[in-house]
mmCIF file of C-alpha atoms in Angstrom:
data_model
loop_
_atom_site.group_PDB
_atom_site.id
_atom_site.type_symbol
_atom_site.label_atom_id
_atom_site.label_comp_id
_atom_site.label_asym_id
_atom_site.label_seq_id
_atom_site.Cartn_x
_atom_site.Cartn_y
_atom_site.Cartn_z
ATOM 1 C CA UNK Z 1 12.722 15.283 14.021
ATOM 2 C CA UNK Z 2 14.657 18.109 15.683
ATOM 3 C CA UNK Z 3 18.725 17.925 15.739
ATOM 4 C CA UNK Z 4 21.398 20.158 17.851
ATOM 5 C CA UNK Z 5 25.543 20.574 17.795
ATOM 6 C CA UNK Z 6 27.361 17.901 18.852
ATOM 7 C CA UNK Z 7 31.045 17.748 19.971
ATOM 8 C CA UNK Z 8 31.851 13.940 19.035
ATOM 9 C CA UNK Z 9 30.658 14.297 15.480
ATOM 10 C CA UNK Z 10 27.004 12.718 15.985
ATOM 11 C CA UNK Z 11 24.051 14.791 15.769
ATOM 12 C CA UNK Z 12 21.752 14.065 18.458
ATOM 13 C CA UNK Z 13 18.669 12.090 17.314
ATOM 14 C CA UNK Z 14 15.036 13.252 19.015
ATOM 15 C CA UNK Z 15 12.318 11.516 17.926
ATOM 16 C CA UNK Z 16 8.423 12.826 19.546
ATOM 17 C CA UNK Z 17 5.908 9.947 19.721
ATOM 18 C CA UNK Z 18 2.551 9.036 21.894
ATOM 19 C CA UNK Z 19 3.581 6.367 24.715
ATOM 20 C CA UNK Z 20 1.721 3.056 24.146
ATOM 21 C CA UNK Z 21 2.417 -0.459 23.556
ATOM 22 C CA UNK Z 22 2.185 -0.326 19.413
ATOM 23 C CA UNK Z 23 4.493 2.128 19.416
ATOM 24 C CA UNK Z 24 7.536 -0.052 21.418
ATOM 25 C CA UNK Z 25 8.127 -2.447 18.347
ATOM 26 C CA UNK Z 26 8.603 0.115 15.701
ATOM 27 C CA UNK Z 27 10.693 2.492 18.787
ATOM 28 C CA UNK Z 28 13.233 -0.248 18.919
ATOM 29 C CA UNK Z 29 13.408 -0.842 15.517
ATOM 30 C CA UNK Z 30 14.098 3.213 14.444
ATOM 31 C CA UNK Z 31 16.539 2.771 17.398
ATOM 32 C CA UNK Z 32 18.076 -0.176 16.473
ATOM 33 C CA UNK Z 33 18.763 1.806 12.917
ATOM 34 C CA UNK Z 34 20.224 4.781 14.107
ATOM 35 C CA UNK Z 35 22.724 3.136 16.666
ATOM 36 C CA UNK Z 36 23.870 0.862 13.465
ATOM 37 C CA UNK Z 37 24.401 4.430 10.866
ATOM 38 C CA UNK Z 38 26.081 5.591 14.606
ATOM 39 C CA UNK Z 39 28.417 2.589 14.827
ATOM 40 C CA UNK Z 40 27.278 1.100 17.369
ATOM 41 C CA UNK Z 41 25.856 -1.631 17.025
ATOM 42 C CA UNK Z 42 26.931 -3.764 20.327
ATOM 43 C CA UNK Z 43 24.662 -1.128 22.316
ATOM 44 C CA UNK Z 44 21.844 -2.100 20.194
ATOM 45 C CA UNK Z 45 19.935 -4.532 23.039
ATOM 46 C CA UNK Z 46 20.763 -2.490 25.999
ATOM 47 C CA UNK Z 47 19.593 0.933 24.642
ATOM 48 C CA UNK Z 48 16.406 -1.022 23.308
ATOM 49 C CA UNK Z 49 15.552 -2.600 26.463
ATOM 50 C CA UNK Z 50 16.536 0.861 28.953
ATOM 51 C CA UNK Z 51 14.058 2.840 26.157
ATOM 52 C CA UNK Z 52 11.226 0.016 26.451
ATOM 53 C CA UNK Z 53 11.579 0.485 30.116
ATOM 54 C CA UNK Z 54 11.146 4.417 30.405
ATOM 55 C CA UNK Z 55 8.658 4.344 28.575
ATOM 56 C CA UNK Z 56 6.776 1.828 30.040
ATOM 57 C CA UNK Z 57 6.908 3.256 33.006
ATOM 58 C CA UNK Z 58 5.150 6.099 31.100
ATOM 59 C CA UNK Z 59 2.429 3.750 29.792
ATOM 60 C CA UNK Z 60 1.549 2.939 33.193
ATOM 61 C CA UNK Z 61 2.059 5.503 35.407
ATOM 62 C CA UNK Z 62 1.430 8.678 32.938
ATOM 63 C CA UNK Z 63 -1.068 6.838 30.996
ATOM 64 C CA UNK Z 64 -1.136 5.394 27.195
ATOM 65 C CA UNK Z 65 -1.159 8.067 24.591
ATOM 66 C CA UNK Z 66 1.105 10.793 26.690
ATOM 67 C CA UNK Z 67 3.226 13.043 24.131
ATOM 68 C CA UNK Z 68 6.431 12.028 24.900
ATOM 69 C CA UNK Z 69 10.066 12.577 23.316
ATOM 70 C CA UNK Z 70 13.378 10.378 23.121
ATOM 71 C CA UNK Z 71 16.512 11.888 22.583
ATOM 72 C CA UNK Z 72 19.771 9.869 22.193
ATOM 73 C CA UNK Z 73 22.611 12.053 21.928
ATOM 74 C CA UNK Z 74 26.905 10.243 22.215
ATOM 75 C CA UNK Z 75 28.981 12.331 24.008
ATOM 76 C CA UNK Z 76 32.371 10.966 25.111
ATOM 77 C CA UNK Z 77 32.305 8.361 26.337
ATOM 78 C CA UNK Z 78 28.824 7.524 26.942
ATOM 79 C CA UNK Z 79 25.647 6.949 25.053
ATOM 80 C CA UNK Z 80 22.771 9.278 26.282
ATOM 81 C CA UNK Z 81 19.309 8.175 26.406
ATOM 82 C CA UNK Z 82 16.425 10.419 27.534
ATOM 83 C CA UNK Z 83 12.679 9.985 28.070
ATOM 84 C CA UNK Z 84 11.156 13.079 28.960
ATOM 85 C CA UNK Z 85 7.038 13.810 28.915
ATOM 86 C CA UNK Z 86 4.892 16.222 30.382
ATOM 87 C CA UNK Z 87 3.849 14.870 33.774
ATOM 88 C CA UNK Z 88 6.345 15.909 36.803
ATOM 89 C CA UNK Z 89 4.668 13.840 39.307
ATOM 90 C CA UNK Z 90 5.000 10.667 38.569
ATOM 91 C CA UNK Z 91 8.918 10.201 39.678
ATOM 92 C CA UNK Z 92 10.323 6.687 38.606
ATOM 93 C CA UNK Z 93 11.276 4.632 41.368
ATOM 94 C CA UNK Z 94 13.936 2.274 42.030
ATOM 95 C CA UNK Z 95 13.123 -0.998 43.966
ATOM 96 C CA UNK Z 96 15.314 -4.059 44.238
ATOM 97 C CA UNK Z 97 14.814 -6.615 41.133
ATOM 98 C CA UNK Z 98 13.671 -9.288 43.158
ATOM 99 C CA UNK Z 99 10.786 -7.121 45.070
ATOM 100 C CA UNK Z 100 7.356 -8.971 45.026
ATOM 101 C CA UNK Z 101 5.989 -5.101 43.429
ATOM 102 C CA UNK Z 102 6.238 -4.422 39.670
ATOM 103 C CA UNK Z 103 6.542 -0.984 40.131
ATOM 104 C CA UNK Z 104 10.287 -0.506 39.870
ATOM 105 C CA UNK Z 105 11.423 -3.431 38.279
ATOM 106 C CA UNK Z 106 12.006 -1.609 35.528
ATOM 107 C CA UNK Z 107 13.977 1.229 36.510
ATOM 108 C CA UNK Z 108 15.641 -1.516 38.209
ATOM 109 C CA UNK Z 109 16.816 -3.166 35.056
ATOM 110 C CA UNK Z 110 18.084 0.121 34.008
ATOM 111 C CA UNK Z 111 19.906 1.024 36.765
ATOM 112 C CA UNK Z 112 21.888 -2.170 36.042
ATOM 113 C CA UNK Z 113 22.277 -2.010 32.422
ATOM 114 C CA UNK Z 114 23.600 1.311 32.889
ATOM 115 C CA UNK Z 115 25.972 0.916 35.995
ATOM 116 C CA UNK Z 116 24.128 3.190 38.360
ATOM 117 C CA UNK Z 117 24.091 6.010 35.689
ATOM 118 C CA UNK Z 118 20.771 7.527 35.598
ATOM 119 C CA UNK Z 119 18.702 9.516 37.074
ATOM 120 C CA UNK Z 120 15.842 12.457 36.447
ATOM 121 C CA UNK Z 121 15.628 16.170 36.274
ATOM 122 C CA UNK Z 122 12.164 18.367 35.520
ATOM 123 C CA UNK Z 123 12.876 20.721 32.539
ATOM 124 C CA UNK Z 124 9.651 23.423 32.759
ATOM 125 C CA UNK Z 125 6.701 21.940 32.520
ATOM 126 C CA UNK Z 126 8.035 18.199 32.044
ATOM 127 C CA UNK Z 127 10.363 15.792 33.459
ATOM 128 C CA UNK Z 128 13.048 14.095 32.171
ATOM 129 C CA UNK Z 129 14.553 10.523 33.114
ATOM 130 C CA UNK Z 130 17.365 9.677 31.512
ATOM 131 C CA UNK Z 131 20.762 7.062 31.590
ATOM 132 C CA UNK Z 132 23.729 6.472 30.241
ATOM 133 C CA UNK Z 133 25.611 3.457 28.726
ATOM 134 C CA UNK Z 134 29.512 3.415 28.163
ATOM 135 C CA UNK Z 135 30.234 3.590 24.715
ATOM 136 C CA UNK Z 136 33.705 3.904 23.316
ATOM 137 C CA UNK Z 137 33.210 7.234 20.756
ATOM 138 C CA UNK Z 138 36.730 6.993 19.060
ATOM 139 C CA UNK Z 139 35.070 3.804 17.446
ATOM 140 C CA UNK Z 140 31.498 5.077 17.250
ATOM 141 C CA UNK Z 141 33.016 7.740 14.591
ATOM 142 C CA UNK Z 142 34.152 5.023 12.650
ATOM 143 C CA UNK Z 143 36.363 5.435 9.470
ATOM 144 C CA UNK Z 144 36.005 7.734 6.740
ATOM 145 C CA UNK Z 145 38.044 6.169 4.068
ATOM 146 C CA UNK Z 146 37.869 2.607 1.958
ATOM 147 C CA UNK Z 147 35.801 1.845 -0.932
ATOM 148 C CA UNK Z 148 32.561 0.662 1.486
ATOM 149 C CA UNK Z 149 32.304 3.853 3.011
ATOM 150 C CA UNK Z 150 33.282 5.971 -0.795
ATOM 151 C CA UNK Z 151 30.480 3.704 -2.799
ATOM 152 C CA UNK Z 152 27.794 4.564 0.323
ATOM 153 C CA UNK Z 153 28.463 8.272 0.259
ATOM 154 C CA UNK Z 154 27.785 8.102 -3.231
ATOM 155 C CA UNK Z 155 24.789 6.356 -2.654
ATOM 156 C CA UNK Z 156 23.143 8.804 -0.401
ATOM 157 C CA UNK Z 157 24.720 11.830 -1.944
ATOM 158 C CA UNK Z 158 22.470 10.572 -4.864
ATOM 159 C CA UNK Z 159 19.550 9.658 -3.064
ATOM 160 C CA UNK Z 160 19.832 13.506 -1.092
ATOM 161 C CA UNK Z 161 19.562 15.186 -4.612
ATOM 162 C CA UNK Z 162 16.555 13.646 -4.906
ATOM 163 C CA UNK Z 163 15.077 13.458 -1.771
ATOM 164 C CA UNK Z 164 16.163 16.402 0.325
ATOM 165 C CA UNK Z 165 17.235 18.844 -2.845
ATOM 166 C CA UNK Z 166 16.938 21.977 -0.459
ATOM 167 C CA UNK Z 167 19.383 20.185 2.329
ATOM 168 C CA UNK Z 168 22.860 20.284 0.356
ATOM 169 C CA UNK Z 169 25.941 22.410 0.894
ATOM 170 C CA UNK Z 170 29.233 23.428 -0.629
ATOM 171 C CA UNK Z 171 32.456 22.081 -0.003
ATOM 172 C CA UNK Z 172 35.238 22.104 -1.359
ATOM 173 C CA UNK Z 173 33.718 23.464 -4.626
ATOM 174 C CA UNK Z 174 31.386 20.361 -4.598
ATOM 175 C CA UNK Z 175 27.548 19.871 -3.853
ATOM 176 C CA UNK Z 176 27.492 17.194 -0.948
ATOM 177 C CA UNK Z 177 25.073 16.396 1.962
ATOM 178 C CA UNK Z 178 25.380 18.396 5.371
ATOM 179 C CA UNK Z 179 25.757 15.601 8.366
ATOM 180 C CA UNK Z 180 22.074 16.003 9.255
ATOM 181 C CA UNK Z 181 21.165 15.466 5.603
ATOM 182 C CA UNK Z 182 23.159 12.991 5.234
ATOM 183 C CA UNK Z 183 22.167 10.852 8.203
ATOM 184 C CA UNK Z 184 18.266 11.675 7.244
ATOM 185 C CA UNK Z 185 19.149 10.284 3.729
ATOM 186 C CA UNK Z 186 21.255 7.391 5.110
ATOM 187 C CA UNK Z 187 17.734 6.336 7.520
ATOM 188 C CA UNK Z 188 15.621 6.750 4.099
ATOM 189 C CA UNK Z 189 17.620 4.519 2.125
ATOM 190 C CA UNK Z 190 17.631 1.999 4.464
ATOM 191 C CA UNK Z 191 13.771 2.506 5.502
ATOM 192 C CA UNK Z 192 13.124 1.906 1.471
ATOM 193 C CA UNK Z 193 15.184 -0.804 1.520
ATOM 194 C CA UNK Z 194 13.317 -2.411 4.146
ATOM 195 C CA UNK Z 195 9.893 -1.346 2.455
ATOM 196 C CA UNK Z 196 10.940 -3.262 -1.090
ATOM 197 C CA UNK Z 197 12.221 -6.504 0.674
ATOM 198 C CA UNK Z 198 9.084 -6.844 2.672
ATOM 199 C CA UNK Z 199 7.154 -6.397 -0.879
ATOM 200 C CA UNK Z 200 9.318 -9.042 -2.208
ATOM 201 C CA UNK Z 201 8.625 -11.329 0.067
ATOM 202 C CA UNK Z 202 11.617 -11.160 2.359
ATOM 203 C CA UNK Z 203 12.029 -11.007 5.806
ATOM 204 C CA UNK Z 204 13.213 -6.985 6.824
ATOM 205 C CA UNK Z 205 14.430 -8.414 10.104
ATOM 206 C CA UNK Z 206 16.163 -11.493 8.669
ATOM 207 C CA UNK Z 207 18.244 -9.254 6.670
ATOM 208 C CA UNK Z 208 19.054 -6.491 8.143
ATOM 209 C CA UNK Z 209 20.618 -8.576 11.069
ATOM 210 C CA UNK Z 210 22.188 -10.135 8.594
ATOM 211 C CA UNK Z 211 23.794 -7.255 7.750
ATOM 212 C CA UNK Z 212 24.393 -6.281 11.109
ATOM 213 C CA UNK Z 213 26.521 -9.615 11.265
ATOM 214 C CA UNK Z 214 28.555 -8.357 8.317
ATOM 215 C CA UNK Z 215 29.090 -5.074 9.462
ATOM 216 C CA UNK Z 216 30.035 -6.597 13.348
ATOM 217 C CA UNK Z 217 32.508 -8.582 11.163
ATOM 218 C CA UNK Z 218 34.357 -5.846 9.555
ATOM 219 C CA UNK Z 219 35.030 -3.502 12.430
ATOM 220 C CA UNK Z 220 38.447 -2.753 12.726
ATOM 221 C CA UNK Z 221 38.965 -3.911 9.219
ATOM 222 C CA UNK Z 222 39.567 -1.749 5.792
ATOM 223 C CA UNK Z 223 35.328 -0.699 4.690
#
């Protein structure tokens, strides 16, 4: 995973996979995860289903197994989404949802999902489609105070020492995690978390919407 600056205090996410069906379930579900640590979890669907799209479209028109990249970067006030892979040819086309082709439906989806906002640019040897969905970043921040947030910082504070011991920094006279480190150790706590439920015989998905529920619950109130 690569990250870059951000203005709005979110690291861009990139994530570099090969582009074929087995791949979409566990794409939405790393996706799903990282728009929940982002805040955002009322984008969830609609960033899941624009990503399934794009790449689709580069399952069938690229070809299964192309090298391919998603970044997802939140810069005020919209939620960036980006497919990019190596073939500059194959130009996604947009055709009207009700056409009798299935070439296009998807892009059409997108294009309404997103409001019109997207589009596609070739960056060297690659191309790059990408869209946008309106996201309100004051929220996506979230807060930084209340006992939730103090016990969880804790938590991965703890779990960083042991799991990323060369990606801590000083402040304030104090060892803490940097933001990347901290989000990397926030996605491995809750990837192990996942892991030991589904060895004890629970359902991963059955609980962490669950816990998206409680979390949904709570916005706007002290966490």
């Amino acid at each position: 995973m690569i990250y870059v600056g951000s203005g709005v205090g979110r690291e861009p996410w990139v994530h570099t996979f090969l582009a074929q069906p087995g791949e979409l379930s566990e794409l939405r579900r790393t996706l799903k995860l990282r728009l929940i640590l982002w805040g955002l979890p009322d984008h969830v669907d609609a960033a899941q289903i624009c990503v399934s799209e794009l790449v689709t479209n580069v399952i069938q028109h690229v070809g299964e197994g192309t090298p391919t990249m998603l970044r997802m970067a939140l810069n005020e006030p919209y939620l960036r989404l980006e497919v990019e892979d190596p073939d500059t040819r194959a130009l996604p086309t947009l055709l009207a949802a009700s056409s009798a082709l299935e070439s296009g439906r998807g892009v059409a989806l997108v294009d309404t999902l997103t409001d019109h906002r997207w589009g596609v640019f070739l960056r060297g040897n690659s191309k790059v489609v990408w869209c946008e969905l309106v996201t309100d970043a004051s929220v996506a921040c979230g807060s930084t105070n209340g006992p939730r947030v103090a016990r969880a910082g804790a938590i991965l504070d703890l779990y960083g020492s042991w799991q990323l011991p060369h990606a801590r920094t000083m402040s304030h006279g104090s060892r803490v995690l940097g933001a990347a480190a901290a989000e990397e150790a926030a996605i491995g706590v809750m990837a192990d978390v996942l892991h030991w439920l589904h060895a004890h015989g629970h359902d991963p998905d059955d609980v962490l919407d669950r816990a998206q529920t409680h979390f949904e619950s709570e916005i706007g109130e002290p966490v």
